[in-house]
PDB file of C-alpha atoms in Angstrom:
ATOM      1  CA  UNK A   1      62.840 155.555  17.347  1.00  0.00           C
ATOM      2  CA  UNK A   2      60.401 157.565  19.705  1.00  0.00           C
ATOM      3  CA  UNK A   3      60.670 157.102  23.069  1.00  0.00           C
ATOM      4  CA  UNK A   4      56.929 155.668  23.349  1.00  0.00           C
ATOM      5  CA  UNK A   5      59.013 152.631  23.267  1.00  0.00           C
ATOM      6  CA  UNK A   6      61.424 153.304  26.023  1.00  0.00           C
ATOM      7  CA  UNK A   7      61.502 151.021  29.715  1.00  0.00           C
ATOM      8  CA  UNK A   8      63.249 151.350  32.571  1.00  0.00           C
ATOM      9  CA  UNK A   9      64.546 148.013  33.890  1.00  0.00           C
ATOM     10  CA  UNK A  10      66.073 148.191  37.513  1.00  0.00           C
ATOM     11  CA  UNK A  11      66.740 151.986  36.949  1.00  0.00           C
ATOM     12  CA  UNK A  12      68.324 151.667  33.832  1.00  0.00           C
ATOM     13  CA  UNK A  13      66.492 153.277  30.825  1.00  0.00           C
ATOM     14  CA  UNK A  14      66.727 151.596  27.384  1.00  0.00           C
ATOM     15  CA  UNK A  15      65.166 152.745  23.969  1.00  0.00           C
ATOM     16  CA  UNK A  16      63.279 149.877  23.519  1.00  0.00           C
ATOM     17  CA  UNK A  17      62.219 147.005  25.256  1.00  0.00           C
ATOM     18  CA  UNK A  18      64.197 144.607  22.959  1.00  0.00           C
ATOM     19  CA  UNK A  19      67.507 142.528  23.575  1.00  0.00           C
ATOM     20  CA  UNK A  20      69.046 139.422  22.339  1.00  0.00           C
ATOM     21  CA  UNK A  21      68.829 135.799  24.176  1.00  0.00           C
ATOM     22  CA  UNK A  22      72.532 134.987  25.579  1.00  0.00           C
ATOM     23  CA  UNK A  23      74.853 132.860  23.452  1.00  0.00           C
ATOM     24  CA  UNK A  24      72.279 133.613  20.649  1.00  0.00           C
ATOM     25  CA  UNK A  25      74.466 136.630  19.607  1.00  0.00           C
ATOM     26  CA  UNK A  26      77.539 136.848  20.143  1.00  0.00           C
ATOM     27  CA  UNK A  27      78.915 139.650  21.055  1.00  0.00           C
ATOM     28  CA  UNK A  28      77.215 141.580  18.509  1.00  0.00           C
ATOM     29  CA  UNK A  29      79.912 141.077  15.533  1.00  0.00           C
ATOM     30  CA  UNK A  30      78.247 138.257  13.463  1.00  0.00           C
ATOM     31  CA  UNK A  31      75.337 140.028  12.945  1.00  0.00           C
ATOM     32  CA  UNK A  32      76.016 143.694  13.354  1.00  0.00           C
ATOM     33  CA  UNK A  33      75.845 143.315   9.443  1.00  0.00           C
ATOM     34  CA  UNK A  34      72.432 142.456   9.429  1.00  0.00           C
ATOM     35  CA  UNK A  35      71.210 144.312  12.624  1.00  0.00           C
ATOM     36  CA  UNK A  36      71.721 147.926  13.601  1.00  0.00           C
ATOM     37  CA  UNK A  37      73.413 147.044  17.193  1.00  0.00           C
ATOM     38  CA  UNK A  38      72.543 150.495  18.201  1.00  0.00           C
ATOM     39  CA  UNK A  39      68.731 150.320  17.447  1.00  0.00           C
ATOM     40  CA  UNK A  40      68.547 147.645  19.827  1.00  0.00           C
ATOM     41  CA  UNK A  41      67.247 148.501  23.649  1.00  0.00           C
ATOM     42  CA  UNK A  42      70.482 146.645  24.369  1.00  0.00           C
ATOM     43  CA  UNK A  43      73.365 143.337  23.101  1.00  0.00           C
ATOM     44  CA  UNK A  44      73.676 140.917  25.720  1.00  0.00           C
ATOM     45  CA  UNK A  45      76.243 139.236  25.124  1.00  0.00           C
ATOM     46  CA  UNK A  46      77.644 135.310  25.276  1.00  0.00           C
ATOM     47  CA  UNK A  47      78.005 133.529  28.817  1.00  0.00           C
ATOM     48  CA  UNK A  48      81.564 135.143  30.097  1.00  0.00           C
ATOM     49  CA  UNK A  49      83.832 132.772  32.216  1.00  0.00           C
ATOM     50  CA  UNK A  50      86.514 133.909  34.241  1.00  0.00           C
ATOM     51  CA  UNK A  51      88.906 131.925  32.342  1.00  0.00           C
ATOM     52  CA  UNK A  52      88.386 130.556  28.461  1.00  0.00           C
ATOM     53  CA  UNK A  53      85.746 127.273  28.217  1.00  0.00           C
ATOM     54  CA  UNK A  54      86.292 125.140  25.740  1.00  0.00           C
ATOM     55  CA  UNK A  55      82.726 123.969  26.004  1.00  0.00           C
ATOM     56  CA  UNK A  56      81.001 120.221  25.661  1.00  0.00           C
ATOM     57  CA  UNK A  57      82.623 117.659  22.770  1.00  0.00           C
ATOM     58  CA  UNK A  58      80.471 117.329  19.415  1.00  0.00           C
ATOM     59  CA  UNK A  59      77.828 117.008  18.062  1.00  0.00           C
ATOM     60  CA  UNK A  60      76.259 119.833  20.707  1.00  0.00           C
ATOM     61  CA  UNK A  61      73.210 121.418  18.084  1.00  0.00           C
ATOM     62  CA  UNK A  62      70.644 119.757  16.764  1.00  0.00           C
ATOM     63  CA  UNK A  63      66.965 120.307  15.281  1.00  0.00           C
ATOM     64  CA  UNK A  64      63.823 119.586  16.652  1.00  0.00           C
ATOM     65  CA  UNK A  65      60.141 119.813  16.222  1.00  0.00           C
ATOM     66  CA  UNK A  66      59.735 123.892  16.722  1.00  0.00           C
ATOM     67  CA  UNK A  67      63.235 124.525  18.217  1.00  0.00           C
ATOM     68  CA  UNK A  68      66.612 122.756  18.815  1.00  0.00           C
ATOM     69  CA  UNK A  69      68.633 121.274  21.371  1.00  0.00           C
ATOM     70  CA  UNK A  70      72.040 122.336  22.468  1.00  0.00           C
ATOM     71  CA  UNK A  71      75.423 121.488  24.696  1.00  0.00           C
ATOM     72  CA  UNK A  72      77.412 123.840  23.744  1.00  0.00           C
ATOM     73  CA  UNK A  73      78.861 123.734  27.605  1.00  0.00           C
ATOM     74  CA  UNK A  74      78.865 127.804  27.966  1.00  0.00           C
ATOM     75  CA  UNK A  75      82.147 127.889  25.683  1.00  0.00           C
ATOM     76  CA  UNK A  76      83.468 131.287  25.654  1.00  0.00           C
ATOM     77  CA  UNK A  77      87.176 133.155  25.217  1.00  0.00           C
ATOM     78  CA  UNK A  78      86.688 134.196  28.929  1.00  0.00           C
ATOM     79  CA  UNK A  79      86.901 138.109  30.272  1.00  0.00           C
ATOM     80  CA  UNK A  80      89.838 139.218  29.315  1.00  0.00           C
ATOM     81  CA  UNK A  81      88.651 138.915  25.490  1.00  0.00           C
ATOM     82  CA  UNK A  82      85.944 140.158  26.424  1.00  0.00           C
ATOM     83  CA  UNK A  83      86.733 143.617  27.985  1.00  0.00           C
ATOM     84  CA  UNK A  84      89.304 143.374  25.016  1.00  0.00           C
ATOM     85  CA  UNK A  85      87.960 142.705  22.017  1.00  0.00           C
ATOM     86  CA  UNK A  86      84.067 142.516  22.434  1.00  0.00           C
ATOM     87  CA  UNK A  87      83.161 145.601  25.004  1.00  0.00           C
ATOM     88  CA  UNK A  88      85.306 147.980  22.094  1.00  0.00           C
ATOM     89  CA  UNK A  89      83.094 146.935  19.427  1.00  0.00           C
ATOM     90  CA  UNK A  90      80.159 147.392  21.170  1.00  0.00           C
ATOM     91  CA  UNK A  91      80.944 150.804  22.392  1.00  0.00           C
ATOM     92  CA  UNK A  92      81.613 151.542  18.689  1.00  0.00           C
ATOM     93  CA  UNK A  93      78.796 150.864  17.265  1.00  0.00           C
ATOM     94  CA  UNK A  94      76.773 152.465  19.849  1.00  0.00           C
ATOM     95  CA  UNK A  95      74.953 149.288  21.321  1.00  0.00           C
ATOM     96  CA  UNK A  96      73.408 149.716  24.911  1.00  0.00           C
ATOM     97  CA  UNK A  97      75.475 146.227  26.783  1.00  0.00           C
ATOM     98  CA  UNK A  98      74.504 143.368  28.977  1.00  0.00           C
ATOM     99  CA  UNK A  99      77.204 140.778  30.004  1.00  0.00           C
ATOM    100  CA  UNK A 100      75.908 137.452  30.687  1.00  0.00           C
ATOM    101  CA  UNK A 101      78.496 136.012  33.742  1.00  0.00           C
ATOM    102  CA  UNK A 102      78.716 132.370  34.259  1.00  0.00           C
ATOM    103  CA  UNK A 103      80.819 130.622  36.672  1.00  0.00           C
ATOM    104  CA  UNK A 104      81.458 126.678  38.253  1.00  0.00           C
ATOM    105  CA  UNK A 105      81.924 128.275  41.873  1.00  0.00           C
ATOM    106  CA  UNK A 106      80.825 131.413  43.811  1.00  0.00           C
ATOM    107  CA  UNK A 107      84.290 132.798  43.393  1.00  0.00           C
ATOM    108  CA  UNK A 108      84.198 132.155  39.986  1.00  0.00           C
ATOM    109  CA  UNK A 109      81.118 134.632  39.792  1.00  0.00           C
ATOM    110  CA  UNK A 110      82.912 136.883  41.596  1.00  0.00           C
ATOM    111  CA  UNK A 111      86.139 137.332  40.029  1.00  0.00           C
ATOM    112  CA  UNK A 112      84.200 138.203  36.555  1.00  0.00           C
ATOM    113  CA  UNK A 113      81.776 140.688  38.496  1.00  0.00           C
ATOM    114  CA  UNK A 114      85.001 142.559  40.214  1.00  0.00           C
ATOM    115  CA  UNK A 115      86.441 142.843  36.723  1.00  0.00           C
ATOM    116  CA  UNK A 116      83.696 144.341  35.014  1.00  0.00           C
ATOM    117  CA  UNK A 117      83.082 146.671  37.930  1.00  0.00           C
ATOM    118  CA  UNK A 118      84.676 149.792  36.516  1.00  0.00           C
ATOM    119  CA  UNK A 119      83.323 148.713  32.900  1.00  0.00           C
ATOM    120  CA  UNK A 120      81.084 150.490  30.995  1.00  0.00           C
ATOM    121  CA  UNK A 121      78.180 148.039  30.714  1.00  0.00           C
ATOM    122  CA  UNK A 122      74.524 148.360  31.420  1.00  0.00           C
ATOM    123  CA  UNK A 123      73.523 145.494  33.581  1.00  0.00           C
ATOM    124  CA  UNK A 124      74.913 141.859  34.659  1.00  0.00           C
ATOM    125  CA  UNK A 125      72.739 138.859  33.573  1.00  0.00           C
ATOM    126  CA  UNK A 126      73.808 135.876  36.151  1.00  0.00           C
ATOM    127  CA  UNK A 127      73.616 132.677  34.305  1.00  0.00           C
ATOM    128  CA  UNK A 128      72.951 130.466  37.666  1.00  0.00           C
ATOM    129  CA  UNK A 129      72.274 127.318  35.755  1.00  0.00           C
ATOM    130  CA  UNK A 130      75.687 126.713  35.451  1.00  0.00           C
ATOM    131  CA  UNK A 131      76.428 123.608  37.714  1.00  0.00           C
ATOM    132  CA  UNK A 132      77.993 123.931  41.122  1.00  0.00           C
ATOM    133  CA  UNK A 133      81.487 122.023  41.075  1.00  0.00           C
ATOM    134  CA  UNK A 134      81.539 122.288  45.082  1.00  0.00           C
ATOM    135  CA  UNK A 135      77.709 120.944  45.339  1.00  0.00           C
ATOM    136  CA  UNK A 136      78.281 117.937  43.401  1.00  0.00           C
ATOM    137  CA  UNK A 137      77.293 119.938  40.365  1.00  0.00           C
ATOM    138  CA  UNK A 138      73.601 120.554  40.763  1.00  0.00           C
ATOM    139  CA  UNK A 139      72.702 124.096  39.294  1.00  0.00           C
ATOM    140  CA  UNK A 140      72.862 127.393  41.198  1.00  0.00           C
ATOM    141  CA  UNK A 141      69.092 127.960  40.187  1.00  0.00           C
ATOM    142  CA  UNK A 142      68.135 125.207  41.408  1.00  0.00           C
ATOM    143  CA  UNK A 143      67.764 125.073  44.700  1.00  0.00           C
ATOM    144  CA  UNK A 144      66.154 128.247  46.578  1.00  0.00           C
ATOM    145  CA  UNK A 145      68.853 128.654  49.078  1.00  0.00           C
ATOM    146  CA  UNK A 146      72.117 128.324  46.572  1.00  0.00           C
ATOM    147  CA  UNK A 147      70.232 131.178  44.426  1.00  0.00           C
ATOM    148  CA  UNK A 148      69.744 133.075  47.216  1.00  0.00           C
ATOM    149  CA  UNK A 149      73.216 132.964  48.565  1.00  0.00           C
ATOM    150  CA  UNK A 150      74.921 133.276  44.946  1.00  0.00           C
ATOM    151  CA  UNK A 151      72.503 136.247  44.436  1.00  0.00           C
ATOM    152  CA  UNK A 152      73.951 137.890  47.405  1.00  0.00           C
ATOM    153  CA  UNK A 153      77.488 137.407  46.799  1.00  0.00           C
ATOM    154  CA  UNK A 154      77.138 138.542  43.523  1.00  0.00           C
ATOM    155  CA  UNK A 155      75.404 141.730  44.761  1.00  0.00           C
ATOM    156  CA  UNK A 156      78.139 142.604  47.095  1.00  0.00           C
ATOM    157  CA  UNK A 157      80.859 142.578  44.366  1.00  0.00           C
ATOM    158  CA  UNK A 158      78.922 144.402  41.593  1.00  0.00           C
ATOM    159  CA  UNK A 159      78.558 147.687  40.753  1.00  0.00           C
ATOM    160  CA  UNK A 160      76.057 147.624  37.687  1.00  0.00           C
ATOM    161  CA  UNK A 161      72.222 146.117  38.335  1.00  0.00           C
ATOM    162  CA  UNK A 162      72.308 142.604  38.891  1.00  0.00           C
ATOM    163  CA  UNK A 163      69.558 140.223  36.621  1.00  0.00           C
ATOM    164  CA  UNK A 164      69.313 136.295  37.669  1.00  0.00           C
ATOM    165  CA  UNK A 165      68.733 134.172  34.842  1.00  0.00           C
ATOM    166  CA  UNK A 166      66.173 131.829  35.911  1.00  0.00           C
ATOM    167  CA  UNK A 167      66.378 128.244  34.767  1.00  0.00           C
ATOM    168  CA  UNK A 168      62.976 126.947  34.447  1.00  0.00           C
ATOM    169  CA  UNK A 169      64.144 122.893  35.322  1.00  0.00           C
ATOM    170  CA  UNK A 170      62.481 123.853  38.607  1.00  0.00           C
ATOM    171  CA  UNK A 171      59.267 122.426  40.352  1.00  0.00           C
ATOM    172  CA  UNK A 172      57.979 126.390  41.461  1.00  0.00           C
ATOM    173  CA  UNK A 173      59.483 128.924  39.513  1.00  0.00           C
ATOM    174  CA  UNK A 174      58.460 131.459  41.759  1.00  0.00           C
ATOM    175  CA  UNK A 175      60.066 129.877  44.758  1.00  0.00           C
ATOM    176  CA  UNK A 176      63.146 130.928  42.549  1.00  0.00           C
ATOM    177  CA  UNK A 177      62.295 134.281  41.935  1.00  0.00           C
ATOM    178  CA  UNK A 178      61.324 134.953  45.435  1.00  0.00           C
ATOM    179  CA  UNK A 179      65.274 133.354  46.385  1.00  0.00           C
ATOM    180  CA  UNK A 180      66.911 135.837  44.373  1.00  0.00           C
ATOM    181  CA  UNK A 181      64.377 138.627  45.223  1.00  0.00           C
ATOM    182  CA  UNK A 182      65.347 138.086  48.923  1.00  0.00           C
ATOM    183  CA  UNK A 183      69.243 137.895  48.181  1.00  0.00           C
ATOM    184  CA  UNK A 184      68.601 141.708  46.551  1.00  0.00           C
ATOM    185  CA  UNK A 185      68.257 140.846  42.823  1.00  0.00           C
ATOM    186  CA  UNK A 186      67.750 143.641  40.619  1.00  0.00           C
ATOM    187  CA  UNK A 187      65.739 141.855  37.965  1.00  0.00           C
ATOM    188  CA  UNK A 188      64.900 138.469  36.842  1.00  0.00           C
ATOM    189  CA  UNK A 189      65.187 136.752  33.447  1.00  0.00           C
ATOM    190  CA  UNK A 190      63.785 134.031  32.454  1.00  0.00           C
ATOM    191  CA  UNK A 191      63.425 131.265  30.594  1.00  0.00           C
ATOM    192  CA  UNK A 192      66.316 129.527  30.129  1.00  0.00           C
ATOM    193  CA  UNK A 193      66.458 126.340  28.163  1.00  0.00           C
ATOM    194  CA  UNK A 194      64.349 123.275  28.930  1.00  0.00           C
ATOM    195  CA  UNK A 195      66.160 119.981  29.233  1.00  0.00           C
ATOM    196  CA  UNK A 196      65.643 117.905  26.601  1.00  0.00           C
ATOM    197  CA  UNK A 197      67.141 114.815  24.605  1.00  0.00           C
ATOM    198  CA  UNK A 198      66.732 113.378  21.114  1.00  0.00           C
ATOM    199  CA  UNK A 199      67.804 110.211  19.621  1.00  0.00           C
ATOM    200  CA  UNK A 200      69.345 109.219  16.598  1.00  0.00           C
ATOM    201  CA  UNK A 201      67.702 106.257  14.959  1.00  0.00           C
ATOM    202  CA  UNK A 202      70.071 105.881  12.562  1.00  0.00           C
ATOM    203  CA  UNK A 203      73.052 105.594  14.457  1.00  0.00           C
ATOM    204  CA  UNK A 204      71.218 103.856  17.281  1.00  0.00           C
ATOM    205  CA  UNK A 205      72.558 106.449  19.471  1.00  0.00           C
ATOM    206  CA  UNK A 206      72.115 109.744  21.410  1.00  0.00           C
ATOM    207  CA  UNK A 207      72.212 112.832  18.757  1.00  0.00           C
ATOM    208  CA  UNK A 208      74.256 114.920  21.285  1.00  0.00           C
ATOM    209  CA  UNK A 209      77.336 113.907  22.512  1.00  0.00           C
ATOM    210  CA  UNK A 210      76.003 115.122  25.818  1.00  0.00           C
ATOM    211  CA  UNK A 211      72.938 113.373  25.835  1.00  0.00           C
ATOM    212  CA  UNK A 212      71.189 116.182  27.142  1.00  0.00           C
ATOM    213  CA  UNK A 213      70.764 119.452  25.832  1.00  0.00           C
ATOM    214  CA  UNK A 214      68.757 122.669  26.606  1.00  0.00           C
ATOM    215  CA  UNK A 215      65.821 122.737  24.435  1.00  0.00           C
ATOM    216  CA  UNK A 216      64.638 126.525  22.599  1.00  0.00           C
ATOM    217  CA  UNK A 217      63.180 127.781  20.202  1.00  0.00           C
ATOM    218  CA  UNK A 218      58.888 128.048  19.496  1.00  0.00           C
ATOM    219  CA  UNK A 219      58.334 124.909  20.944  1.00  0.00           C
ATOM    220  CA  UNK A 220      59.003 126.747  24.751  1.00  0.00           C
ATOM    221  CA  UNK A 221      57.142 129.569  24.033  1.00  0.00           C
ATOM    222  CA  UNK A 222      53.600 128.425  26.291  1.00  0.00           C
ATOM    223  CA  UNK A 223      55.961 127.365  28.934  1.00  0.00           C
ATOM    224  CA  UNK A 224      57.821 130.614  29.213  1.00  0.00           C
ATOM    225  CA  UNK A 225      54.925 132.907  28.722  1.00  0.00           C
ATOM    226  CA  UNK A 226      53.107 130.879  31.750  1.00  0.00           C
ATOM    227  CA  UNK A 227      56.157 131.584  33.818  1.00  0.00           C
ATOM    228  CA  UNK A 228      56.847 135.236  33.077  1.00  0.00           C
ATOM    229  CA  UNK A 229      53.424 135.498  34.203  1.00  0.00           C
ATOM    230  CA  UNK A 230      53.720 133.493  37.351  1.00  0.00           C
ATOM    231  CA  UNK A 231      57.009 135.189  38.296  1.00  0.00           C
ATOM    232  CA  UNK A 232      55.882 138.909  37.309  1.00  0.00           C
ATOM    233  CA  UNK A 233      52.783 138.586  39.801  1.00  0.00           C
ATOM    234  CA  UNK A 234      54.885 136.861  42.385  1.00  0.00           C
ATOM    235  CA  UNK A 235      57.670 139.441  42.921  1.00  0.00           C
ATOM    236  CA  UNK A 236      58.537 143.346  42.554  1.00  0.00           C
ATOM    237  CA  UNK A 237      61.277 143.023  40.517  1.00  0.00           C
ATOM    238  CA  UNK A 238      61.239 143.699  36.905  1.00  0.00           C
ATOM    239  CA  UNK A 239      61.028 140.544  34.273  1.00  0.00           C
ATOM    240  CA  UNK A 240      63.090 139.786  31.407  1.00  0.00           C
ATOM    241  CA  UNK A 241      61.017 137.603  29.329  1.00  0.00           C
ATOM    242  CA  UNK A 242      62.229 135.019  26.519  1.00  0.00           C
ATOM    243  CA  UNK A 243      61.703 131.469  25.362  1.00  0.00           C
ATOM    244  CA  UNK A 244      60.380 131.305  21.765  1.00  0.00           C
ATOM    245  CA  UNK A 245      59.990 134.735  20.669  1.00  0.00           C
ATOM    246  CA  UNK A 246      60.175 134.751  16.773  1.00  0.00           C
ATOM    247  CA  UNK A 247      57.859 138.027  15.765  1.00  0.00           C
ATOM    248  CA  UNK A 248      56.183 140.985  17.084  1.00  0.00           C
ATOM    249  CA  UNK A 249      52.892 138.813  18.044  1.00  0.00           C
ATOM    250  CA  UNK A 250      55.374 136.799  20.174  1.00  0.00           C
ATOM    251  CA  UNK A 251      57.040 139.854  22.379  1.00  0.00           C
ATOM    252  CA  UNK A 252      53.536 141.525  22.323  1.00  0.00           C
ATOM    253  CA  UNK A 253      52.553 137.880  24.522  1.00  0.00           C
ATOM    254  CA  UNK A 254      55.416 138.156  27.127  1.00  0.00           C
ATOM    255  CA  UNK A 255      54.974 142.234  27.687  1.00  0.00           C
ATOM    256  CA  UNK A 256      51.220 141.297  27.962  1.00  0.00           C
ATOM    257  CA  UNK A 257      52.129 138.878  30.563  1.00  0.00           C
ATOM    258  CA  UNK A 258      54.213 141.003  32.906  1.00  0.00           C
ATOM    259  CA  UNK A 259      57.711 141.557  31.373  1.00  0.00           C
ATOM    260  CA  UNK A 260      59.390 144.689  31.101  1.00  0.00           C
ATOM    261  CA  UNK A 261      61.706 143.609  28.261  1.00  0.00           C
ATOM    262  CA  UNK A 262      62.105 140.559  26.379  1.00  0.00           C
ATOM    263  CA  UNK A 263      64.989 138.809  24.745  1.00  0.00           C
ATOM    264  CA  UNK A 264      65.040 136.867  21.646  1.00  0.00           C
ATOM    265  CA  UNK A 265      67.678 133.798  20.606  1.00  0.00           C
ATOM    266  CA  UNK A 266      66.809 131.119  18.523  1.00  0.00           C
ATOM    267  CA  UNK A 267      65.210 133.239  16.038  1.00  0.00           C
ATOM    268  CA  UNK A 268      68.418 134.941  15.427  1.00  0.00           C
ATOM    269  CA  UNK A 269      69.873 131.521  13.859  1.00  0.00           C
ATOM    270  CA  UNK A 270      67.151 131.781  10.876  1.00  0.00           C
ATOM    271  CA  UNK A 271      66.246 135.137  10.521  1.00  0.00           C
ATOM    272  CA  UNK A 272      69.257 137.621  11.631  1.00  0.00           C
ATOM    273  CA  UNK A 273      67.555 140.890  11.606  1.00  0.00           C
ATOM    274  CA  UNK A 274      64.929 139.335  13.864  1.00  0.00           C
ATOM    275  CA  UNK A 275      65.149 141.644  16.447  1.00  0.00           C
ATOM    276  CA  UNK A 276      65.368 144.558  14.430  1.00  0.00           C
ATOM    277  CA  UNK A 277      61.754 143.468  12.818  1.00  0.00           C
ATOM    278  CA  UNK A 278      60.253 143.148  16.363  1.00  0.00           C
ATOM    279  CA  UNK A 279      61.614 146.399  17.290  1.00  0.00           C
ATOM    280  CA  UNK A 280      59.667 148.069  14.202  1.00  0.00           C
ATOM    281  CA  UNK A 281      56.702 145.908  14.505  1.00  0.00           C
ATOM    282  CA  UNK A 282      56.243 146.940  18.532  1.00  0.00           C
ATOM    283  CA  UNK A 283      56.263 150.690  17.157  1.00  0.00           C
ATOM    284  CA  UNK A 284      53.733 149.496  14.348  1.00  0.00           C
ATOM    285  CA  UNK A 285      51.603 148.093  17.016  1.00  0.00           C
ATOM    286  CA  UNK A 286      51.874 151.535  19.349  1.00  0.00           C
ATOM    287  CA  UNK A 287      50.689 153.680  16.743  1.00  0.00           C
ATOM    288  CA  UNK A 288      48.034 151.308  15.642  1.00  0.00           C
ATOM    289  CA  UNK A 289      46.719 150.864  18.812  1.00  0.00           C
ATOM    290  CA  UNK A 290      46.849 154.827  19.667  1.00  0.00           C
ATOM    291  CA  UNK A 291      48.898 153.837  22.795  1.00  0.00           C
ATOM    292  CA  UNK A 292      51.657 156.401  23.878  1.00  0.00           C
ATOM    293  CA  UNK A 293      53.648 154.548  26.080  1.00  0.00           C
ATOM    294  CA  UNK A 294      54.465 150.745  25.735  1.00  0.00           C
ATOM    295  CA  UNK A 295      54.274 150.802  29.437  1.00  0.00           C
ATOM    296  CA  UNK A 296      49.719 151.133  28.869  1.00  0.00           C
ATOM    297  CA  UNK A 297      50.389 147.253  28.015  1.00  0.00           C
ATOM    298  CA  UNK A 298      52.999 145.517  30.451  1.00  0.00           C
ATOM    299  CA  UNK A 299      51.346 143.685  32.847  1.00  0.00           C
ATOM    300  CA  UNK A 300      47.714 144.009  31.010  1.00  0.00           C
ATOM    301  CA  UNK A 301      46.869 140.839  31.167  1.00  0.00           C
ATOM    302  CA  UNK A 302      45.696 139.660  35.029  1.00  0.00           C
TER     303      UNK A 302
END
C-alpha cells in the first residue's frame, strides 16, 4: 500500500486511515482469516477490564431496521489474557494495535493503563461510557466534569497516546470533547452506540434481556457524521470517526467531515473483509481523484 494513504493520529503514524470499531473484532483472531490484520492502519481490540466480565444475561443482540441493538455488558477475559494470548497474535501477524480499556471506577482505568504501560501497543482507546459504580452508575462520558477528571487520571498513568471514546447519549457533544480536550486527551473517538430498545410482540416482552441496548449499524450513520463534524471544528485534537460505516462512500463521508481515521464495526458481522475493501477502495478513490495525499480531503468539507 503507498503511503498516499498514511495519517498521523496524535503522533503516531499508521498506513492507512482504517481500523476496526471495538468489540466488533475481537482481537483480530476470528477474522484474521478473512482480513490481512497487517494491511490494516491498525486492530483495536475488544473493551479490556481489569479483571474478566462476564457481561449482561441473554438475549443481548438483536436486529433492527439498518443496524442492531446490543447488551453485551463489555464482557471480556480481562488483561491478563489479553497481554497473554491476544497482544502475541497480534504482534505475529504484524497488525499495528489499539486496546480499548474499560473500567466501573477510576482505579479500575488505572490499573489496566499501568499494565499496558511497558506494552507494545499503539494507542489507548478509553471506553468512558462504562457506568460509574461510585456515581450511582451514570456514564463517565456523560457528564463534562467526570470526563474531564477520568481523562486526566488516565493521562497521568499512561504511557502510549490516550483516545476518549465519546458516547454520543449527550445533549452537546462538543461540551464532551472540549472536557477531555482540557483533561489532555490525545484524540477523540466517536460515536459510540445510541441507546435504543425494541420489543418483542410475540412474546409480549422486551427483546433484550437488558431492555436497553446500544444501537449501530447504518441506521447511525447521519448522526455520527453530524458529530464528527461538530467535534472536529470544535477542538484540536484529532477525530476517530465511526457509526455506520459499511463501504468506501461511507469512510470517504467521515474523512470529508473532519476525521483523521475512521473505524468500522457492524459491518464486520456481514461482510468480514469489510475493512480490507474500504482500505482498497480509499486507494481507488486517491488515484481516481489524482490526489497524493489522503490528507488533500480531511476536513474538506466546512
Amino acid at each position: 500500500m503507498s503511503n498516499q494513504l498514511a495519517v498521523n493520529f496524535a503522533g503516531v503514524t499508521f498506513d492507512n486511515p482504517v481500523t476496526t470499531a471495538s468489540g466488533t473484532f475481537g482481537s483480530g483472531m476470528e477474522y484474521s482469516e478473512f482480513v490481512g490484520l497487517d494491511k490494516l492502519g491498525a486492530v483495536t481490540t475488544k473493551g479490556v477490564a481489569n479483571v474478566p466480565w462476564p457481561g449482561n444475561p441473554t438475549p443481548r443482540i438483536v436486529e433492527t431496521h439498518a443496524g442492531m441493538l446490543n447488551a453485551i455488558g463489555l464482557q471480556n477475559p480481562g488483561i491478563d489474557t489479553l497481554i497473554q494470548r491476544d497482544l502475541p497474535f497480534l504482534h505475529e501477524r504484524g497488525a499495528r494495535i489499539i486496546v480499548n480499556v474499560c473500567g466501573r471506577s477510576k482505579e479500575d482505568y488505572i490499573e489496566v493503563v499501568e499494565r499496558l504501560a511497558e506494552e507494545d501497543v499503539d494507542m489507548l482507546e478509553i471506553n468512558i461510557s462504562c457506568p460509574n459504580v461510585k456515581a450511582g452508575g451514570i456514564a463517565f462520558g456523560q457528564k463534562p466534569e467526570m470526563a474531564e477528571e477520568i481523562t486526566k487520571a488516565v493521562k497521568a498513568a499512561a504511557k502510549q497516546p490516550v483516545i476518549m471514546k465519546l458516547s454520543p447519549n449527550v445533549t452537546d457533544i462538543t461540551e464532551m470533547a472540549k472536557a477531555v480536550e482540557a483533561g489532555g486527551a490525545d484524540g477523540v473517538s466517536l460515536i459510540n452506540t445510541i441507546t435504543g430498545m425494541k420489543i418483542d410482540t410475540k412474546r409480549k416482552t422486551f427483546a433484550l434481556a437488558n431492555q436497553t441496548g446500544g444501537m449501530s449499524g447504518p441506521c447511525v450513520k447521519p448522526v455520527a457524521v453530524r458529530m464528527v463534524y461538530q467535534v472536529a471544528n470544535a477542538v484540536k485534537l484529532p477525530v476517530l470517526g465511526m457509526g455506520g460505516i459499511q463501504n468506501t462512500e461511507d469512510a470517504l463521508e467521515f474523512l470529508m467531515a473532519g476525521a483523521t481515521m475512521v473505524a468500522v464495526g457492524t459491518a464486520n458481522f456481514f461482510n468480514p473483509g469489510a475493512t480490507s475493501e474500504i482500505i482498497d477502495g480509499l486507494a481507488a478513490y486517491m488515484k481516481q481523484e489524482g490526489l497524493n495525499s489522503i490528507q488533500d480531503i480531511i476536513g474538506c468539507v466546512r
